[in-house]
PDB file of N, CA and C in Angstrom:
ATOM      1  N   MET A   1      83.737 123.591 140.063  1.00 81.00           N
ATOM      2  CA  MET A   1      82.712 124.530 139.555  1.00 81.00           C
ATOM      3  C   MET A   1      80.995 123.342 140.435  1.00 81.00           C
ATOM      4  N   ASP A   2      81.064 124.000 141.292  1.00 89.00           N
ATOM      5  CA  ASP A   2      79.636 123.578 142.211  1.00 89.00           C
ATOM      6  C   ASP A   2      77.885 123.201 141.118  1.00 89.00           C
ATOM      7  N   TYR A   3      78.734 122.438 140.162  1.00 92.00           N
ATOM      8  CA  TYR A   3      77.377 121.933 139.769  1.00 92.00           C
ATOM      9  C   TYR A   3      76.688 120.855 140.150  1.00 92.00           C
ATOM     10  N   GLU A   4      76.150 121.159 141.360  1.00 94.00           N
ATOM     11  CA  GLU A   4      75.069 120.549 142.047  1.00 94.00           C
ATOM     12  C   GLU A   4      73.879 121.912 142.632  1.00 94.00           C
ATOM     13  N   ALA A   5      74.882 122.305 142.852  1.00 94.00           N
ATOM     14  CA  ALA A   5      74.066 123.943 143.327  1.00 94.00           C
ATOM     15  C   ALA A   5      73.605 124.550 141.629  1.00 94.00           C
ATOM     16  N   ILE A   6      74.169 124.551 140.596  1.00 93.00           N
ATOM     17  CA  ILE A   6      73.597 125.389 139.805  1.00 93.00           C
ATOM     18  C   ILE A   6      72.970 124.835 138.701  1.00 93.00           C
ATOM     19  N   ILE A   7      72.825 123.302 138.797  1.00 94.00           N
ATOM     20  CA  ILE A   7      71.883 123.018 138.282  1.00 94.00           C
ATOM     21  C   ILE A   7      70.806 122.563 139.033  1.00 94.00           C
ATOM     22  N   SER A   8      70.882 121.974 140.579  1.00 95.00           N
ATOM     23  CA  SER A   8      69.726 122.509 141.707  1.00 95.00           C
ATOM     24  C   SER A   8      68.536 123.970 141.032  1.00 95.00           C
ATOM     25  N   GLU A   9      69.617 124.923 140.865  1.00 93.00           N
ATOM     26  CA  GLU A   9      68.520 126.278 140.962  1.00 93.00           C
ATOM     27  C   GLU A   9      68.674 126.510 139.729  1.00 93.00           C
ATOM     28  N   LYS A  10      69.166 125.407 138.433  1.00 93.00           N
ATOM     29  CA  LYS A  10      68.197 126.192 137.323  1.00 93.00           C
ATOM     30  C   LYS A  10      67.134 125.171 137.539  1.00 93.00           C
ATOM     31  N   PHE A  11      67.552 124.375 137.805  1.00 93.00           N
ATOM     32  CA  PHE A  11      66.537 122.640 137.820  1.00 93.00           C
ATOM     33  C   PHE A  11      66.185 122.510 139.198  1.00 93.00           C
ATOM     34  N   PRO A  12      65.187 122.951 139.611  1.00 94.00           N
ATOM     35  CA  PRO A  12      64.356 123.012 141.124  1.00 94.00           C
ATOM     36  C   PRO A  12      63.213 121.759 141.644  1.00 94.00           C
ATOM     37  N   ASN A  13      62.800 120.963 140.481  1.00 93.00           N
ATOM     38  CA  ASN A  13      62.258 120.409 140.491  1.00 93.00           C
ATOM     39  C   ASN A  13      62.641 118.383 140.115  1.00 93.00           C
ATOM     40  N   CYS A  14      63.772 118.988 140.486  1.00 95.00           N
ATOM     41  CA  CYS A  14      64.596 117.625 139.532  1.00 95.00           C
ATOM     42  C   CYS A  14      65.865 117.092 140.920  1.00 95.00           C
ATOM     43  N   ASP A  15      66.074 116.017 141.226  1.00 96.00           N
ATOM     44  CA  ASP A  15      67.109 115.548 142.180  1.00 96.00           C
ATOM     45  C   ASP A  15      67.933 115.905 141.587  1.00 96.00           C
ATOM     46  N   VAL A  16      69.503 116.609 141.491  1.00 97.00           N
ATOM     47  CA  VAL A  16      70.519 116.228 141.122  1.00 97.00           C
ATOM     48  C   VAL A  16      71.688 115.274 141.499  1.00 97.00           C
ATOM     49  N   GLU A  17      72.002 114.843 140.778  1.00 96.00           N
ATOM     50  CA  GLU A  17      73.750 113.763 141.101  1.00 96.00           C
ATOM     51  C   GLU A  17      74.997 114.092 140.638  1.00 96.00           C
ATOM     52  N   VAL A  18      75.893 114.441 141.110  1.00 96.00           N
ATOM     53  CA  VAL A  18      77.073 114.557 140.234  1.00 96.00           C
ATOM     54  C   VAL A  18      77.383 113.592 140.744  1.00 96.00           C
ATOM     55  N   LEU A  19      77.945 112.571 139.802  1.00 95.00           N
ATOM     56  CA  LEU A  19      78.975 111.695 139.516  1.00 95.00           C
ATOM     57  C   LEU A  19      80.441 111.967 139.047  1.00 95.00           C
ATOM     58  N   THR A  20      81.832 111.331 139.316  1.00 92.00           N
ATOM     59  CA  THR A  20      82.703 111.454 138.822  1.00 92.00           C
ATOM     60  C   THR A  20      83.452 110.171 138.860  1.00 92.00           C
ATOM     61  N   PRO A  21      83.929 109.829 138.028  1.00 91.00           N
ATOM     62  CA  PRO A  21      84.889 108.544 137.374  1.00 91.00           C
ATOM     63  C   PRO A  21      84.774 107.784 138.939  1.00 91.00           C
ATOM     64  N   ASP A  22      85.601 107.948 140.002  1.00 87.00           N
ATOM     65  CA  ASP A  22      86.079 107.608 140.567  1.00 87.00           C
ATOM     66  C   ASP A  22      84.660 106.968 141.835  1.00 87.00           C
ATOM     67  N   VAL A  23      83.362 106.637 141.587  1.00 81.00           N
ATOM     68  CA  VAL A  23      82.801 106.538 142.236  1.00 81.00           C
ATOM     69  C   VAL A  23      82.093 105.106 141.434  1.00 81.00           C
ATOM     70  N   PHE A  24      82.232 104.946 140.322  1.00 84.00           N
ATOM     71  CA  PHE A  24      81.868 103.618 139.856  1.00 84.00           C
ATOM     72  C   PHE A  24      82.589 102.797 138.873  1.00 84.00           C
ATOM     73  N   GLU A  25      82.341 102.055 138.590  1.00 87.00           N
ATOM     74  CA  GLU A  25      83.138 100.893 137.362  1.00 87.00           C
ATOM     75  C   GLU A  25      81.775 101.674 135.928  1.00 87.00           C
ATOM     76  N   MET A  26      82.536 101.514 134.920  1.00 85.00           N
ATOM     77  CA  MET A  26      82.039 102.221 133.546  1.00 85.00           C
ATOM     78  C   MET A  26      80.212 101.418 133.856  1.00 85.00           C
ATOM     79  N   GLU A  27      80.622 100.446 133.377  1.00 85.00           N
ATOM     80  CA  GLU A  27      79.422  98.628 133.718  1.00 85.00           C
ATOM     81  C   GLU A  27      78.261  99.039 135.019  1.00 85.00           C
ATOM     82  N   LYS A  28      78.707  99.360 136.073  1.00 91.00           N
ATOM     83  CA  LYS A  28      77.986 100.220 137.305  1.00 91.00           C
ATOM     84  C   LYS A  28      77.017 100.928 137.106  1.00 91.00           C
ATOM     85  N   LEU A  29      78.108 102.396 136.506  1.00 93.00           N
ATOM     86  CA  LEU A  29      77.714 103.383 136.259  1.00 93.00           C
ATOM     87  C   LEU A  29      76.269 103.132 135.254  1.00 93.00           C
ATOM     88  N   VAL A  30      76.251 102.445 133.851  1.00 92.00           N
ATOM     89  CA  VAL A  30      74.894 102.458 133.260  1.00 92.00           C
ATOM     90  C   VAL A  30      74.161 101.892 133.755  1.00 92.00           C
ATOM     91  N   GLU A  31      74.307 101.001 135.059  1.00 93.00           N
ATOM     92  CA  GLU A  31      73.761  99.874 135.698  1.00 93.00           C
ATOM     93  C   GLU A  31      72.753 100.654 136.051  1.00 93.00           C
ATOM     94  N   TYR A  32      73.821 101.548 137.409  1.00 94.00           N
ATOM     95  CA  TYR A  32      72.511 102.588 138.495  1.00 94.00           C
ATOM     96  C   TYR A  32      72.021 104.038 137.902  1.00 94.00           C
ATOM     97  N   ILE A  33      72.193 104.136 136.053  1.00 94.00           N
ATOM     98  CA  ILE A  33      71.523 105.683 135.937  1.00 94.00           C
ATOM     99  C   ILE A  33      70.493 104.288 135.286  1.00 94.00           C
ATOM    100  N   THR A  34      70.511 103.508 134.536  1.00 92.00           N
ATOM    101  CA  THR A  34      69.159 102.545 134.335  1.00 92.00           C
ATOM    102  C   THR A  34      68.080 102.180 135.646  1.00 92.00           C
ATOM    103  N   ASP A  35      68.375 101.605 136.516  1.00 93.00           N
ATOM    104  CA  ASP A  35      68.307 100.949 137.328  1.00 93.00           C
ATOM    105  C   ASP A  35      66.722 102.887 137.718  1.00 93.00           C
ATOM    106  N   ASP A  36      67.131 103.789 137.967  1.00 94.00           N
ATOM    107  CA  ASP A  36      67.064 105.073 138.617  1.00 94.00           C
ATOM    108  C   ASP A  36      66.067 105.612 136.805  1.00 94.00           C
ATOM    109  N   ILE A  37      66.032 104.490 136.105  1.00 92.00           N
ATOM    110  CA  ILE A  37      64.669 105.373 134.695  1.00 92.00           C
ATOM    111  C   ILE A  37      64.173 104.405 134.829  1.00 92.00           C
ATOM    112  N   VAL A  38      64.233 103.320 135.464  1.00 91.00           N
ATOM    113  CA  VAL A  38      62.812 101.921 136.231  1.00 91.00           C
ATOM    114  C   VAL A  38      62.360 102.643 137.165  1.00 91.00           C
ATOM    115  N   VAL A  39      62.551 103.140 137.904  1.00 92.00           N
ATOM    116  CA  VAL A  39      62.158 104.091 139.419  1.00 92.00           C
ATOM    117  C   VAL A  39      61.061 105.317 139.257  1.00 92.00           C
ATOM    118  N   TYR A  40      62.649 106.389 138.422  1.00 93.00           N
ATOM    119  CA  TYR A  40      61.339 107.614 137.535  1.00 93.00           C
ATOM    120  C   TYR A  40      60.291 107.308 136.540  1.00 93.00           C
ATOM    121  N   LYS A  41      60.710 106.595 135.568  1.00 92.00           N
ATOM    122  CA  LYS A  41      59.707 106.297 134.502  1.00 92.00           C
ATOM    123  C   LYS A  41      59.143 107.553 134.145  1.00 92.00           C
ATOM    124  N   PRO A  42      60.426 107.572 133.621  1.00 94.00           N
ATOM    125  CA  PRO A  42      60.167 109.458 132.653  1.00 94.00           C
ATOM    126  C   PRO A  42      59.540 108.955 131.580  1.00 94.00           C
ATOM    127  N   HIS A  43      59.072 109.887 130.249  1.00 92.00           N
ATOM    128  CA  HIS A  43      58.552 109.715 129.297  1.00 92.00           C
ATOM    129  C   HIS A  43      59.737 109.794 128.793  1.00 92.00           C
ATOM    130  N   SER A  44      60.881 110.593 128.811  1.00 92.00           N
ATOM    131  CA  SER A  44      61.788 110.384 127.739  1.00 92.00           C
ATOM    132  C   SER A  44      63.299 111.041 128.588  1.00 92.00           C
ATOM    133  N   VAL A  45      64.447 110.750 127.676  1.00 93.00           N
ATOM    134  CA  VAL A  45      65.435 110.738 128.308  1.00 93.00           C
ATOM    135  C   VAL A  45      66.733 111.863 127.808  1.00 93.00           C
ATOM    136  N   MET A  46      66.864 112.918 128.164  1.00 92.00           N
ATOM    137  CA  MET A  46      67.744 113.739 127.590  1.00 92.00           C
ATOM    138  C   MET A  46      69.393 113.635 127.912  1.00 92.00           C
ATOM    139  N   VAL A  47      70.044 113.129 126.736  1.00 92.00           N
ATOM    140  CA  VAL A  47      71.124 113.115 127.023  1.00 92.00           C
ATOM    141  C   VAL A  47      72.086 114.093 126.464  1.00 92.00           C
ATOM    142  N   TYR A  48      72.796 115.273 127.586  1.00 89.00           N
ATOM    143  CA  TYR A  48      73.300 116.515 126.904  1.00 89.00           C
ATOM    144  C   TYR A  48      74.643 115.882 127.175  1.00 89.00           C
ATOM    145  N   ARG A  49      75.339 115.210 126.441  1.00 87.00           N
ATOM    146  CA  ARG A  49      77.289 114.487 126.799  1.00 87.00           C
ATOM    147  C   ARG A  49      77.556 114.294 128.075  1.00 87.00           C
ATOM    148  N   HIS A  50      77.257 115.235 128.851  1.00 92.00           N
ATOM    149  CA  HIS A  50      77.694 115.113 130.763  1.00 92.00           C
ATOM    150  C   HIS A  50      76.363 115.475 131.035  1.00 92.00           C
ATOM    151  N   LEU A  51      75.596 115.589 130.864  1.00 94.00           N
ATOM    152  CA  LEU A  51      74.162 115.791 131.929  1.00 94.00           C
ATOM    153  C   LEU A  51      73.382 115.284 130.985  1.00 94.00           C
ATOM    154  N   ILE A  52      73.032 114.380 131.766  1.00 94.00           N
ATOM    155  CA  ILE A  52      71.405 113.538 131.353  1.00 94.00           C
ATOM    156  C   ILE A  52      70.541 113.454 132.235  1.00 94.00           C
ATOM    157  N   ARG A  53      69.529 114.072 131.404  1.00 94.00           N
ATOM    158  CA  ARG A  53      68.096 114.807 132.044  1.00 94.00           C
ATOM    159  C   ARG A  53      67.075 113.629 132.079  1.00 94.00           C
ATOM    160  N   PHE A  54      65.722 112.895 132.756  1.00 95.00           N
ATOM    161  CA  PHE A  54      64.981 112.709 132.758  1.00 95.00           C
ATOM    162  C   PHE A  54      63.861 113.556 133.081  1.00 95.00           C
ATOM    163  N   LEU A  55      63.203 113.623 131.801  1.00 93.00           N
ATOM    164  CA  LEU A  55      62.154 114.399 131.693  1.00 93.00           C
ATOM    165  C   LEU A  55      60.891 113.917 131.562  1.00 93.00           C
ATOM    166  N   MET A  56      59.695 114.736 132.652  1.00 93.00           N
ATOM    167  CA  MET A  56      58.934 114.104 133.395  1.00 93.00           C
ATOM    168  C   MET A  56      57.383 114.755 133.135  1.00 93.00           C
ATOM    169  N   ASP A  57      56.028 114.351 133.487  1.00 91.00           N
ATOM    170  CA  ASP A  57      54.916 114.482 133.835  1.00 91.00           C
ATOM    171  C   ASP A  57      54.897 115.951 134.303  1.00 91.00           C
ATOM    172  N   VAL A  58      54.409 117.076 134.398  1.00 89.00           N
ATOM    173  CA  VAL A  58      54.068 117.926 134.899  1.00 89.00           C
ATOM    174  C   VAL A  58      53.992 118.281 136.873  1.00 89.00           C
ATOM    175  N   GLY A  59      54.605 118.145 136.880  1.00 90.00           N
ATOM    176  CA  GLY A  59      54.928 117.980 139.044  1.00 90.00           C
ATOM    177  C   GLY A  59      54.910 117.137 138.636  1.00 90.00           C
ATOM    178  N   VAL A  60      55.811 116.162 138.965  1.00 93.00           N
ATOM    179  CA  VAL A  60      56.493 115.599 139.143  1.00 93.00           C
ATOM    180  C   VAL A  60      57.869 115.388 139.098  1.00 93.00           C
ATOM    181  N   ARG A  61      58.719 114.805 140.045  1.00 94.00           N
ATOM    182  CA  ARG A  61      60.107 115.421 139.994  1.00 94.00           C
ATOM    183  C   ARG A  61      61.258 114.486 139.830  1.00 94.00           C
ATOM    184  N   GLY A  62      61.723 115.251 138.768  1.00 94.00           N
ATOM    185  CA  GLY A  62      62.435 114.759 137.514  1.00 94.00           C
ATOM    186  C   GLY A  62      64.071 114.153 138.769  1.00 94.00           C
ATOM    187  N   LYS A  63      64.977 113.802 137.257  1.00 96.00           N
ATOM    188  CA  LYS A  63      66.827 112.897 137.900  1.00 96.00           C
ATOM    189  C   LYS A  63      67.261 114.379 136.730  1.00 96.00           C
ATOM    190  N   ILE A  64      68.190 114.501 137.302  1.00 96.00           N
ATOM    191  CA  ILE A  64      68.982 114.826 136.161  1.00 96.00           C
ATOM    192  C   ILE A  64      70.804 114.168 137.384  1.00 96.00           C
ATOM    193  N   TYR A  65      70.996 113.889 136.176  1.00 96.00           N
ATOM    194  CA  TYR A  65      72.795 113.442 136.844  1.00 96.00           C
ATOM    195  C   TYR A  65      73.915 114.444 135.832  1.00 96.00           C
ATOM    196  N   TYR A  66      75.017 114.749 136.333  1.00 95.00           N
ATOM    197  CA  TYR A  66      76.137 115.734 135.802  1.00 95.00           C
ATOM    198  C   TYR A  66      77.211 114.644 136.581  1.00 95.00           C
ATOM    199  N   LEU A  67      77.639 114.317 134.506  1.00 94.00           N
ATOM    200  CA  LEU A  67      79.018 113.062 134.771  1.00 94.00           C
ATOM    201  C   LEU A  67      80.158 113.773 134.742  1.00 94.00           C
ATOM    202  N   ASP A  68      80.271 114.351 135.865  1.00 93.00           N
ATOM    203  CA  ASP A  68      82.025 115.492 135.878  1.00 93.00           C
ATOM    204  C   ASP A  68      84.113 115.009 135.912  1.00 93.00           C
ATOM    205  N   GLY A  69      83.940 114.770 134.848  1.00 92.00           N
ATOM    206  CA  GLY A  69      85.319 114.235 134.375  1.00 92.00           C
ATOM    207  C   GLY A  69      85.927 113.391 133.808  1.00 92.00           C
ATOM    208  N   PHE A  70      84.275 113.035 132.992  1.00 93.00           N
ATOM    209  CA  PHE A  70      84.261 111.559 132.387  1.00 93.00           C
ATOM    210  C   PHE A  70      85.319 112.608 130.934  1.00 93.00           C
ATOM    211  N   SER A  71      86.086 110.623 130.173  1.00 92.00           N
ATOM    212  CA  SER A  71      86.331 111.275 129.436  1.00 92.00           C
ATOM    213  C   SER A  71      85.514 110.973 128.016  1.00 92.00           C
ATOM    214  N   ASP A  72      85.915 111.251 126.937  1.00 89.00           N
ATOM    215  CA  ASP A  72      84.471 111.335 125.862  1.00 89.00           C
ATOM    216  C   ASP A  72      84.146 109.675 125.819  1.00 89.00           C
ATOM    217  N   ASP A  73      85.429 108.694 125.634  1.00 92.00           N
ATOM    218  CA  ASP A  73      85.316 107.547 125.775  1.00 92.00           C
ATOM    219  C   ASP A  73      84.226 106.549 126.809  1.00 92.00           C
ATOM    220  N   ASP A  74      84.813 106.853 128.014  1.00 93.00           N
ATOM    221  CA  ASP A  74      83.796 107.430 128.694  1.00 93.00           C
ATOM    222  C   ASP A  74      82.228 107.337 128.467  1.00 93.00           C
ATOM    223  N   LEU A  75      82.287 108.303 128.074  1.00 92.00           N
ATOM    224  CA  LEU A  75      80.924 109.172 128.465  1.00 92.00           C
ATOM    225  C   LEU A  75      79.874 108.559 126.599  1.00 92.00           C
ATOM    226  N   LYS A  76      80.414 107.709 125.697  1.00 91.00           N
ATOM    227  CA  LYS A  76      80.311 107.697 124.634  1.00 91.00           C
ATOM    228  C   LYS A  76      79.700 106.210 125.543  1.00 91.00           C
ATOM    229  N   THR A  77      80.569 105.272 126.138  1.00 92.00           N
ATOM    230  CA  THR A  77      80.186 104.192 126.943  1.00 92.00           C
ATOM    231  C   THR A  77      78.368 103.823 127.517  1.00 92.00           C
ATOM    232  N   VAL A  78      78.525 105.575 128.283  1.00 92.00           N
ATOM    233  CA  VAL A  78      77.795 105.528 129.360  1.00 92.00           C
ATOM    234  C   VAL A  78      76.210 105.152 127.874  1.00 92.00           C
ATOM    235  N   HIS A  79      76.604 106.505 126.697  1.00 91.00           N
ATOM    236  CA  HIS A  79      75.144 106.912 125.724  1.00 91.00           C
ATOM    237  C   HIS A  79      74.870 105.537 125.458  1.00 91.00           C
ATOM    238  N   SER A  80      75.911 104.923 125.177  1.00 91.00           N
ATOM    239  CA  SER A  80      75.192 103.997 124.500  1.00 91.00           C
ATOM    240  C   SER A  80      74.872 103.008 125.371  1.00 91.00           C
ATOM    241  N   GLY A  81      75.503 102.286 126.493  1.00 91.00           N
ATOM    242  CA  GLY A  81      74.376 101.450 127.109  1.00 91.00           C
ATOM    243  C   GLY A  81      72.932 102.299 127.869  1.00 91.00           C
ATOM    244  N   LEU A  82      72.769 103.544 127.735  1.00 91.00           N
ATOM    245  CA  LEU A  82      71.096 104.166 127.910  1.00 91.00           C
ATOM    246  C   LEU A  82      70.578 103.791 126.679  1.00 91.00           C
ATOM    247  N   LEU A  83      71.381 104.046 125.570  1.00 89.00           N
ATOM    248  CA  LEU A  83      70.739 103.393 124.388  1.00 89.00           C
ATOM    249  C   LEU A  83      70.184 102.750 123.749  1.00 89.00           C
ATOM    250  N   LYS A  84      71.102 101.097 124.435  1.00 89.00           N
ATOM    251  CA  LYS A  84      70.519  99.535 124.836  1.00 89.00           C
ATOM    252  C   LYS A  84      69.898  99.166 125.557  1.00 89.00           C
ATOM    253  N   PHE A  85      69.627 100.182 126.559  1.00 88.00           N
ATOM    254  CA  PHE A  85      68.359  99.813 127.221  1.00 88.00           C
ATOM    255  C   PHE A  85      67.059 100.664 127.200  1.00 88.00           C
ATOM    256  N   THR A  86      67.010 101.128 126.185  1.00 84.00           N
ATOM    257  CA  THR A  86      65.567 101.956 126.108  1.00 84.00           C
ATOM    258  C   THR A  86      65.275 101.434 125.152  1.00 84.00           C
ATOM    259  N   TRP A  87      66.074 100.601 124.059  1.00 82.00           N
ATOM    260  CA  TRP A  87      65.590 100.927 122.568  1.00 82.00           C
ATOM    261  C   TRP A  87      64.330  99.905 123.077  1.00 82.00           C
ATOM    262  N   ARG A  88      63.965  98.933 123.663  1.00 78.00           N
ATOM    263  CA  ARG A  88      62.446  98.593 123.956  1.00 78.00           C
ATOM    264  C   ARG A  88      61.472  98.838 125.164  1.00 78.00           C
ATOM    265  N   GLN A  89      62.353 100.034 125.532  1.00 79.00           N
ATOM    266  CA  GLN A  89      61.263 100.929 126.583  1.00 79.00           C
ATOM    267  C   GLN A  89      60.241 101.064 126.123  1.00 79.00           C
ATOM    268  N   ASN A  90      59.362 101.787 126.796  1.00 82.00           N
ATOM    269  CA  ASN A  90      58.671 102.736 126.391  1.00 82.00           C
ATOM    270  C   ASN A  90      58.913 104.438 126.998  1.00 82.00           C
ATOM    271  N   VAL A  91      60.162 104.243 126.476  1.00 86.00           N
ATOM    272  CA  VAL A  91      60.799 105.845 127.246  1.00 86.00           C
ATOM    273  C   VAL A  91      61.832 106.048 125.751  1.00 86.00           C
ATOM    274  N   VAL A  92      61.938 107.395 125.354  1.00 87.00           N
ATOM    275  CA  VAL A  92      62.548 108.047 124.213  1.00 87.00           C
ATOM    276  C   VAL A  92      63.091 108.641 124.898  1.00 87.00           C
ATOM    277  N   ILE A  93      64.571 108.638 124.406  1.00 88.00           N
ATOM    278  CA  ILE A  93      66.208 108.884 124.932  1.00 88.00           C
ATOM    279  C   ILE A  93      66.782 109.546 123.028  1.00 88.00           C
ATOM    280  N   ASN A  94      67.090 110.974 123.629  1.00 88.00           N
ATOM    281  CA  ASN A  94      67.770 112.379 122.696  1.00 88.00           C
ATOM    282  C   ASN A  94      68.684 112.391 122.870  1.00 88.00           C
ATOM    283  N   LEU A  95      69.450 112.260 122.162  1.00 84.00           N
ATOM    284  CA  LEU A  95      71.265 112.104 122.116  1.00 84.00           C
ATOM    285  C   LEU A  95      72.257 113.252 121.377  1.00 84.00           C
ATOM    286  N   PHE A  96      72.428 114.548 121.849  1.00 83.00           N
ATOM    287  CA  PHE A  96      72.660 115.127 121.670  1.00 83.00           C
ATOM    288  C   PHE A  96      74.077 115.052 121.434  1.00 83.00           C
ATOM    289  N   LYS A  97      74.662 115.403 120.759  1.00 70.00           N
ATOM    290  CA  LYS A  97      76.414 113.998 120.033  1.00 70.00           C
ATOM    291  C   LYS A  97      77.092 114.969 120.399  1.00 70.00           C
ATOM    292  N   ASN A  98      76.870 116.391 120.261  1.00 70.00           N
ATOM    293  CA  ASN A  98      78.141 117.712 120.060  1.00 70.00           C
ATOM    294  C   ASN A  98      77.769 118.777 121.264  1.00 70.00           C
ATOM    295  N   ALA A  99      76.723 118.453 122.337  1.00 74.00           N
ATOM    296  CA  ALA A  99      76.033 119.145 123.282  1.00 74.00           C
ATOM    297  C   ALA A  99      77.000 119.862 124.444  1.00 74.00           C
ATOM    298  N   ASN A 100      76.741 121.427 124.229  1.00 77.00           N
ATOM    299  CA  ASN A 100      77.630 121.283 125.480  1.00 77.00           C
ATOM    300  C   ASN A 100      76.932 121.945 126.315  1.00 77.00           C
ATOM    301  N   PRO A 101      76.641 121.547 127.605  1.00 76.00           N
ATOM    302  CA  PRO A 101      75.925 121.698 128.997  1.00 76.00           C
ATOM    303  C   PRO A 101      76.014 122.523 129.268  1.00 76.00           C
ATOM    304  N   ASP A 102      77.126 123.031 130.208  1.00 72.00           N
ATOM    305  CA  ASP A 102      77.591 124.269 130.258  1.00 72.00           C
ATOM    306  C   ASP A 102      77.113 125.556 130.006  1.00 72.00           C
ATOM    307  N   ARG A 103      77.150 125.655 128.951  1.00 75.00           N
ATOM    308  CA  ARG A 103      76.385 126.625 127.894  1.00 75.00           C
ATOM    309  C   ARG A 103      75.196 126.127 127.411  1.00 75.00           C
ATOM    310  N   ASP A 104      74.845 125.581 127.128  1.00 74.00           N
ATOM    311  CA  ASP A 104      73.853 125.267 126.064  1.00 74.00           C
ATOM    312  C   ASP A 104      72.683 125.580 127.144  1.00 74.00           C
ATOM    313  N   VAL A 105      73.046 124.485 128.112  1.00 77.00           N
ATOM    314  CA  VAL A 105      71.591 123.608 128.788  1.00 77.00           C
ATOM    315  C   VAL A 105      71.663 124.803 130.169  1.00 77.00           C
ATOM    316  N   LEU A 106      72.722 124.716 130.699  1.00 81.00           N
ATOM    317  CA  LEU A 106      72.866 125.722 132.121  1.00 81.00           C
ATOM    318  C   LEU A 106      73.284 127.075 132.030  1.00 81.00           C
ATOM    319  N   GLY A 107      73.287 127.621 130.851  1.00 77.00           N
ATOM    320  CA  GLY A 107      73.864 128.509 130.836  1.00 77.00           C
ATOM    321  C   GLY A 107      74.874 129.472 130.944  1.00 77.00           C
ATOM    322  N   LEU A 108      75.951 128.331 131.531  1.00 73.00           N
ATOM    323  CA  LEU A 108      76.840 129.398 131.954  1.00 73.00           C
ATOM    324  C   LEU A 108      77.939 129.952 131.074  1.00 73.00           C
ATOM    325  N   LYS A 109      79.268 130.570 131.081  1.00 68.00           N
ATOM    326  CA  LYS A 109      80.103 131.254 129.554  1.00 68.00           C
ATOM    327  C   LYS A 109      81.231 130.820 130.216  1.00 68.00           C
ATOM    328  N   LYS A 110      82.212 130.135 129.012  1.00 57.00           N
ATOM    329  CA  LYS A 110      83.134 129.435 129.183  1.00 57.00           C
ATOM    330  C   LYS A 110      84.212 129.869 129.076  1.00 57.00           C
TER     331      LYS A 110
END
């Protein structure tokens, strides 16, 4: 499935990046995403299992990551890394543990 095209169409004001497990080691993946939190400066981060979305002020371009093909353990590692990073930051993180981004966020039918 072409998640990048689907997400870009649904969220035209966001940069979209689809990542697969072979791109980064887990530690580096968390660091890569948190570096973008510093760059984009979102007011909050929405985490829907495989999908991570930076919420920005109106008119400011956001960022969405889709973690395609990651195991539940890998996703837990990423989510906990994001929670640790944002703990003392001026960023709110909303973790939707049981969310299905394909259905709930993207409106796709399984």
